[in-house]
PDB file of C-alpha atoms and ligand atoms in Angstrom:
ATOM      1  CA  UNK A   1      -8.835   7.082  22.016  1.00 73.00           C
ATOM      2  CA  UNK A   2      -9.756   3.416  22.396  1.00 87.00           C
ATOM      3  CA  UNK A   3      -8.968   0.760  19.783  1.00 87.00           C
ATOM      4  CA  UNK A   4     -12.475   0.653  18.331  1.00 91.00           C
ATOM      5  CA  UNK A   5     -12.569   4.422  17.778  1.00 92.00           C
ATOM      6  CA  UNK A   6      -9.091   4.334  16.268  1.00 92.00           C
ATOM      7  CA  UNK A   7     -10.196   1.621  13.838  1.00 93.00           C
ATOM      8  CA  UNK A   8     -13.319   3.547  12.925  1.00 94.00           C
ATOM      9  CA  UNK A   9     -11.342   6.741  12.418  1.00 93.00           C
ATOM     10  CA  UNK A  10      -8.745   4.880  10.340  1.00 93.00           C
ATOM     11  CA  UNK A  11     -11.423   3.297   8.132  1.00 94.00           C
ATOM     12  CA  UNK A  12     -13.143   6.637   7.591  1.00 95.00           C
ATOM     13  CA  UNK A  13      -9.816   8.197   6.668  1.00 94.00           C
ATOM     14  CA  UNK A  14      -9.004   5.392   4.191  1.00 93.00           C
ATOM     15  CA  UNK A  15     -12.515   5.382   2.732  1.00 95.00           C
ATOM     16  CA  UNK A  16     -12.055   9.065   1.923  1.00 96.00           C
ATOM     17  CA  UNK A  17      -9.034   7.923  -0.154  1.00 95.00           C
ATOM     18  CA  UNK A  18      -6.522   9.693   2.051  1.00 95.00           C
ATOM     19  CA  UNK A  19      -2.959   8.431   2.172  1.00 94.00           C
ATOM     20  CA  UNK A  20      -1.608   6.681   5.263  1.00 92.00           C
ATOM     21  CA  UNK A  21       1.974   7.519   6.160  1.00 93.00           C
ATOM     22  CA  UNK A  22       4.314   5.020   7.818  1.00 92.00           C
ATOM     23  CA  UNK A  23       4.336   6.842  11.141  1.00 91.00           C
ATOM     24  CA  UNK A  24       0.541   7.241  11.227  1.00 92.00           C
ATOM     25  CA  UNK A  25      -1.476   4.979  13.456  1.00 92.00           C
ATOM     26  CA  UNK A  26      -2.748   1.915  11.605  1.00 93.00           C
ATOM     27  CA  UNK A  27      -4.144  -1.428  12.688  1.00 94.00           C
ATOM     28  CA  UNK A  28      -1.367  -3.921  13.428  1.00 92.00           C
ATOM     29  CA  UNK A  29      -2.672  -6.374  10.820  1.00 92.00           C
ATOM     30  CA  UNK A  30      -2.632  -3.613   8.211  1.00 93.00           C
ATOM     31  CA  UNK A  31       0.980  -2.749   9.071  1.00 93.00           C
ATOM     32  CA  UNK A  32       2.014  -6.418   8.989  1.00 91.00           C
ATOM     33  CA  UNK A  33       0.357  -6.903   5.605  1.00 91.00           C
ATOM     34  CA  UNK A  34       2.113  -3.850   4.189  1.00 93.00           C
ATOM     35  CA  UNK A  35       5.462  -5.085   5.487  1.00 93.00           C
ATOM     36  CA  UNK A  36       4.892  -8.591   4.095  1.00 90.00           C
ATOM     37  CA  UNK A  37       3.868  -7.324   0.649  1.00 92.00           C
ATOM     38  CA  UNK A  38       6.635  -4.732   0.395  1.00 94.00           C
ATOM     39  CA  UNK A  39       9.236  -7.184   1.697  1.00 93.00           C
ATOM     40  CA  UNK A  40       8.150  -9.793  -0.825  1.00 91.00           C
ATOM     41  CA  UNK A  41       8.564  -7.225  -3.586  1.00 92.00           C
ATOM     42  CA  UNK A  42      11.999  -6.254  -2.204  1.00 93.00           C
ATOM     43  CA  UNK A  43      13.067  -9.892  -2.109  1.00 91.00           C
ATOM     44  CA  UNK A  44      11.921 -10.398  -5.687  1.00 90.00           C
ATOM     45  CA  UNK A  45      14.086  -7.465  -6.801  1.00 92.00           C
ATOM     46  CA  UNK A  46      17.158  -8.908  -5.086  1.00 89.00           C
ATOM     47  CA  UNK A  47      16.447 -12.476  -6.167  1.00 87.00           C
ATOM     48  CA  UNK A  48      15.975 -11.195  -9.710  1.00 87.00           C
ATOM     49  CA  UNK A  49      19.590 -10.021  -9.648  1.00 89.00           C
ATOM     50  CA  UNK A  50      20.954 -13.526  -9.063  1.00 86.00           C
ATOM     51  CA  UNK A  51      20.471 -15.156 -12.466  1.00 86.00           C
ATOM     52  CA  UNK A  52      21.358 -11.914 -14.257  1.00 88.00           C
ATOM     53  CA  UNK A  53      24.538 -11.578 -12.203  1.00 87.00           C
ATOM     54  CA  UNK A  54      25.648 -15.018 -13.354  1.00 87.00           C
ATOM     55  CA  UNK A  55      25.747 -13.762 -16.934  1.00 91.00           C
ATOM     56  CA  UNK A  56      27.986 -10.733 -16.370  1.00 94.00           C
ATOM     57  CA  UNK A  57      31.219 -12.651 -16.866  1.00 93.00           C
ATOM     58  CA  UNK A  58      29.757 -14.381 -19.931  1.00 94.00           C
ATOM     59  CA  UNK A  59      28.672 -11.213 -21.739  1.00 94.00           C
ATOM     60  CA  UNK A  60      30.536 -11.062 -25.053  1.00 95.00           C
ATOM     61  CA  UNK A  61      31.855  -7.507 -24.822  1.00 96.00           C
ATOM     62  CA  UNK A  62      32.721  -4.866 -22.249  1.00 96.00           C
ATOM     63  CA  UNK A  63      29.797  -2.775 -23.463  1.00 97.00           C
ATOM     64  CA  UNK A  64      27.366  -5.641 -22.871  1.00 95.00           C
ATOM     65  CA  UNK A  65      28.930  -6.374 -19.482  1.00 95.00           C
ATOM     66  CA  UNK A  66      28.348  -2.731 -18.532  1.00 96.00           C
ATOM     67  CA  UNK A  67      24.716  -2.933 -19.683  1.00 95.00           C
ATOM     68  CA  UNK A  68      24.149  -6.083 -17.650  1.00 94.00           C
ATOM     69  CA  UNK A  69      25.888  -4.668 -14.567  1.00 95.00           C
ATOM     70  CA  UNK A  70      23.705  -1.573 -14.841  1.00 95.00           C
ATOM     71  CA  UNK A  71      20.578  -3.736 -14.940  1.00 94.00           C
ATOM     72  CA  UNK A  72      21.714  -5.736 -11.895  1.00 94.00           C
ATOM     73  CA  UNK A  73      22.533  -2.511 -10.058  1.00 95.00           C
ATOM     74  CA  UNK A  74      19.077  -1.131 -10.901  1.00 94.00           C
ATOM     75  CA  UNK A  75      17.455  -4.179  -9.318  1.00 93.00           C
ATOM     76  CA  UNK A  76      19.588  -3.738  -6.188  1.00 94.00           C
ATOM     77  CA  UNK A  77      18.406  -0.141  -5.999  1.00 95.00           C
ATOM     78  CA  UNK A  78      14.776  -1.179  -6.315  1.00 95.00           C
ATOM     79  CA  UNK A  79      15.286  -3.679  -3.504  1.00 94.00           C
ATOM     80  CA  UNK A  80      17.012  -1.072  -1.386  1.00 95.00           C
ATOM     81  CA  UNK A  81      14.130   1.394  -1.769  1.00 96.00           C
ATOM     82  CA  UNK A  82      11.605  -1.264  -0.847  1.00 96.00           C
ATOM     83  CA  UNK A  83      13.610  -2.458   2.186  1.00 96.00           C
ATOM     84  CA  UNK A  84      13.843   1.179   3.240  1.00 96.00           C
ATOM     85  CA  UNK A  85      10.059   1.450   2.995  1.00 95.00           C
ATOM     86  CA  UNK A  86       9.796  -1.561   5.310  1.00 95.00           C
ATOM     87  CA  UNK A  87      12.201   0.102   7.740  1.00 95.00           C
ATOM     88  CA  UNK A  88       9.898   3.117   7.986  1.00 96.00           C
ATOM     89  CA  UNK A  89       7.150   0.647   8.913  1.00 95.00           C
ATOM     90  CA  UNK A  90       9.308  -0.790  11.697  1.00 93.00           C
ATOM     91  CA  UNK A  91      11.247  -3.804  10.353  1.00 94.00           C
ATOM     92  CA  UNK A  92      14.923  -3.627   9.378  1.00 93.00           C
ATOM     93  CA  UNK A  93      16.465  -5.203   6.294  1.00 92.00           C
ATOM     94  CA  UNK A  94      18.554  -7.759   8.142  1.00 92.00           C
ATOM     95  CA  UNK A  95      15.456  -9.140   9.836  1.00 92.00           C
ATOM     96  CA  UNK A  96      13.627  -9.424   6.510  1.00 91.00           C
ATOM     97  CA  UNK A  97      16.591 -11.147   4.844  1.00 88.00           C
ATOM     98  CA  UNK A  98      16.896 -13.561   7.785  1.00 88.00           C
ATOM     99  CA  UNK A  99      13.184 -14.366   7.501  1.00 86.00           C
ATOM    100  CA  UNK A 100      13.596 -15.030   3.791  1.00 84.00           C
ATOM    101  CA  UNK A 101      16.636 -17.278   4.350  1.00 82.00           C
ATOM    102  CA  UNK A 102      14.936 -19.217   7.113  1.00 82.00           C
ATOM    103  CA  UNK A 103      11.749 -19.650   5.101  1.00 74.00           C
ATOM    104  CA  UNK A 104       9.749 -17.965   7.851  1.00 73.00           C
ATOM    105  CA  UNK A 105       8.418 -15.326   5.547  1.00 70.00           C
ATOM    106  CA  UNK A 106       5.484 -16.832   3.756  1.00 60.00           C
ATOM    107  CA  UNK A 107       6.800 -16.628   0.235  1.00 59.00           C
ATOM    108  CA  UNK A 108       7.574 -18.917  -2.662  1.00 57.00           C
ATOM    109  CA  UNK A 109      10.784 -16.970  -3.192  1.00 59.00           C
ATOM    110  CA  UNK A 110      12.436 -19.185  -0.587  1.00 54.00           C
ATOM    111  CA  UNK A 111      12.199 -22.084  -3.014  1.00 55.00           C
ATOM    112  CA  UNK A 112      13.863 -19.988  -5.693  1.00 57.00           C
ATOM    113  CA  UNK A 113      16.729 -18.728  -3.520  1.00 57.00           C
ATOM    114  CA  UNK A 114      17.646 -22.069  -1.953  1.00 58.00           C
ATOM    115  CA  UNK A 115      20.446 -22.692  -4.483  1.00 59.00           C
ATOM    116  CA  UNK A 116      21.820 -19.238  -3.678  1.00 61.00           C
ATOM    117  CA  UNK A 117      21.483 -19.564   0.105  1.00 59.00           C
ATOM    118  CA  UNK A 118      24.286 -17.697   1.835  1.00 59.00           C
ATOM    119  CA  UNK A 119      24.986 -15.501  -1.178  1.00 60.00           C
ATOM    120  CA  UNK A 120      22.128 -13.081  -0.619  1.00 59.00           C
ATOM    121  CA  UNK A 121      22.508 -10.117   1.641  1.00 60.00           C
ATOM    122  CA  UNK A 122      20.611  -6.905   1.968  1.00 58.00           C
ATOM    123  CA  UNK A 123      21.775  -4.176  -0.393  1.00 60.00           C
ATOM    124  CA  UNK A 124      23.887  -1.660   1.463  1.00 61.00           C
ATOM    125  CA  UNK A 125      23.213   2.054   1.511  1.00 55.00           C
ATOM    126  CA  UNK A 126      26.444   2.648  -0.360  1.00 49.00           C
ATOM    127  CA  UNK A 127      25.190   1.386  -3.707  1.00 43.00           C
TER     128      UNK A 127
HETATM  129 FE1  FE2 B   1      13.253  -3.934 -10.431  1.00 56.17          FE
END
């Protein structure tokens, strides 16, 4: 099937409110937009952990430290799920993190993470 027919078929499928799976054919711009949006969300989850993590040692009791650690761990998990979604679309976590660190990914998050540069890494599967 040529590109024009694929696009037409894709649009008809989407217009019928069907769901597109990661391995389905989709226009390259559509895939890139999905990856950019999901990656930005993943980055925001991980970046959200940074200021919260700074407060763990300052929490006044063990119980409150545990609550805060749990919250930070939750955010790591959210990031991990979203990075995994990007991987199904064809881009691995390390690449996305490198793009964030280098400022190549078009996101304001880079301005937020600059003070933390070098401290951020992709959540591992072993969380
Ligand atoms: Fe979250």
